[in-house]
Short mmCIF file of C-alpha atoms in Angstrom, two decimals:
data_model
loop_
_atom_site.label_atom_id
_atom_site.label_comp_id
_atom_site.label_asym_id
_atom_site.label_seq_id
_atom_site.Cartn_x
_atom_site.Cartn_y
_atom_site.Cartn_z
CA MET A 298 -85.90 -129.34 -110.65
CA GLY A 299 -87.45 -128.56 -114.17
CA GLY A 300 -90.25 -126.38 -112.64
CA ASP A 301 -87.94 -124.36 -110.39
CA PHE A 302 -87.26 -120.57 -111.29
CA PHE A 303 -84.12 -119.39 -109.34
CA GLY A 304 -84.54 -122.33 -106.95
CA ILE A 305 -87.79 -121.21 -106.08
CA GLY A 306 -90.80 -123.81 -106.63
CA PHE A 307 -94.16 -122.79 -108.04
CA GLY A 308 -95.78 -122.67 -104.34
CA GLU A 309 -93.02 -120.37 -103.15
CA LEU A 310 -93.31 -118.08 -106.24
CA LEU A 311 -97.10 -118.04 -105.68
CA PHE A 312 -96.69 -117.16 -102.10
CA LEU A 313 -94.11 -114.15 -103.04
CA ALA A 314 -96.63 -112.98 -105.81
CA VAL A 315 -99.52 -112.63 -103.31
CA LEU A 316 -97.19 -110.98 -100.69
CA ALA A 317 -96.02 -108.41 -103.29
CA LEU A 318 -99.57 -107.76 -104.33
CA LEU A 319 -100.49 -107.35 -100.51
CA ILE A 320 -97.42 -104.90 -99.88
CA PHE A 321 -97.49 -102.70 -103.16
CA GLY A 322 -100.90 -102.76 -104.29
CA PRO A 323 -102.38 -103.65 -107.73
CA ARG A 324 -101.52 -100.23 -108.86
CA ARG A 325 -97.67 -100.35 -108.55
CA LEU A 326 -97.34 -104.11 -108.87
CA PRO A 327 -96.93 -103.83 -112.88
CA GLU A 328 -94.40 -100.85 -112.35
CA ILE A 329 -92.35 -102.88 -110.02
CA GLY A 330 -92.39 -106.03 -112.20
CA ARG A 331 -91.02 -103.85 -115.16
CA ALA A 332 -88.31 -102.56 -113.01
CA VAL A 333 -87.27 -106.00 -111.82
CA GLY A 334 -87.52 -107.30 -115.18
CA ARG A 335 -85.16 -104.63 -116.55
CA PHE A 336 -82.73 -105.10 -113.83
CA LEU A 337 -82.52 -108.84 -114.49
CA ARG A 338 -82.18 -108.35 -118.12
CA GLU A 339 -79.07 -105.75 -117.49
CA VAL A 340 -77.47 -108.41 -115.02
CA ARG A 341 -77.98 -111.25 -117.55
CA GLN A 342 -76.58 -109.25 -120.42
CA ALA A 343 -73.37 -108.07 -118.17
CA THR A 344 -72.88 -111.62 -116.95
CA SER A 345 -73.12 -113.17 -120.25
CA GLY A 346 -70.81 -110.42 -121.99
CA LEU A 347 -68.21 -111.04 -119.09
CA ASP A 348 -68.83 -114.78 -119.75
CA ARG A 349 -67.95 -114.39 -123.39
CA GLU A 350 -64.80 -112.32 -122.65
CA VAL A 351 -63.42 -114.74 -120.24
CA ARG A 352 -64.33 -117.67 -122.57
CA ARG A 353 -62.36 -115.96 -125.38
CA TRP A 354 -59.36 -115.20 -123.38
CA MET A 355 -59.35 -118.80 -121.90
CA THR A 356 -59.25 -120.50 -125.24
CA LEU A 357 -55.70 -121.37 -126.45
CA PRO A 358 -55.09 -120.18 -129.95
CA GLU A 359 -54.77 -122.57 -132.74
CA GLU A 360 -51.28 -122.98 -134.40
CA GLY A 361 -50.34 -120.37 -136.57
CA GLU A 362 -53.24 -117.91 -134.93
CA GLU A 363 -52.45 -115.07 -132.81
CA ARG A 364 -53.98 -114.39 -129.46
CA PRO A 365 -56.47 -111.44 -129.98
CA ALA A 366 -55.08 -108.09 -128.42
CA PRO A 367 -55.93 -107.45 -124.75
CA PRO A 368 -58.37 -104.82 -123.85
CA ALA A 369 -57.09 -101.30 -123.94
CA THR A 370 -55.47 -99.93 -120.68
CA PRO A 371 -54.99 -96.36 -119.90
CA GLY A 372 -51.19 -96.70 -120.49
CA SER A 373 -51.71 -98.66 -124.00
CA LEU A 374 -53.68 -95.65 -125.48
CA LEU A 375 -50.50 -93.68 -125.85
CA PRO A 376 -49.33 -93.44 -129.33
CA PRO A 377 -45.82 -95.51 -130.03
CA PRO A 378 -42.75 -93.18 -129.89
CA SER A 379 -42.06 -91.86 -133.40
CA ALA A 380 -38.63 -91.81 -135.16
CA GLU A 381 -38.55 -87.98 -134.72
CA THR A 382 -38.52 -88.38 -130.89
CA PRO A 383 -34.91 -88.27 -129.83
CA ALA A 384 -33.73 -91.12 -127.63
CA PRO A 385 -32.57 -90.31 -123.89
CA GLN A 386 -28.98 -89.34 -123.74
CA GLU A 387 -27.12 -91.57 -121.39
CA GLU A 388 -25.89 -89.25 -118.73
CA GLY A 389 -22.67 -89.88 -116.68
CA PRO A 390 -22.62 -90.35 -112.82
CA PRO A 391 -24.02 -87.40 -111.07
CA PRO A 392 -21.65 -84.59 -110.23
CA GLU A 393 -20.15 -84.56 -106.67
CA ILE A 394 -21.91 -82.48 -104.08
CA GLY A 395 -19.44 -80.30 -102.19
CA PRO A 396 -19.75 -79.59 -98.44
CA ALA A 397 -22.57 -77.58 -97.27
CA PRO A 398 -22.24 -73.77 -96.85
CA PRO A 399 -21.52 -72.71 -93.28
CA ASP A 400 -24.49 -71.35 -91.47
CA ARG A 401 -24.81 -67.77 -91.51
CA PRO A 402 -25.98 -66.00 -88.27
CA GLY A 403 -28.84 -63.99 -89.07
#
C-alpha cells in the first residue's frame, strides 16, 4: 500500500486525472486543482487541531500537575461575583393567597 494515495492506486489516479482533463478542460484544471488542494489543506489543519485538543484532554495529568482549564463556554465568560454584590436574601414561605374575588356582572 506504499503507492496508494487515499486508497487509490496509480492506475486509478491516472484514470481520474484524464477524466478530469476531459470534463473540465486544460484551462480550468489548474484552478480546480488549487481549489481542491486548498480544501484538503484546510480539512487537514482542522482535523489535526481537533486531534491535538482531544489528545491533550485525554492525557492524564502527572502528579502535582493540574489539568488545563477547559475551553470557554458562554456561561464561563461571565465575571465571578464580587464582594460588593449582595448575597440573595432568603425569603420565607410565599404569602397565602386568599379566595378569588367574586365575578362581577358586566
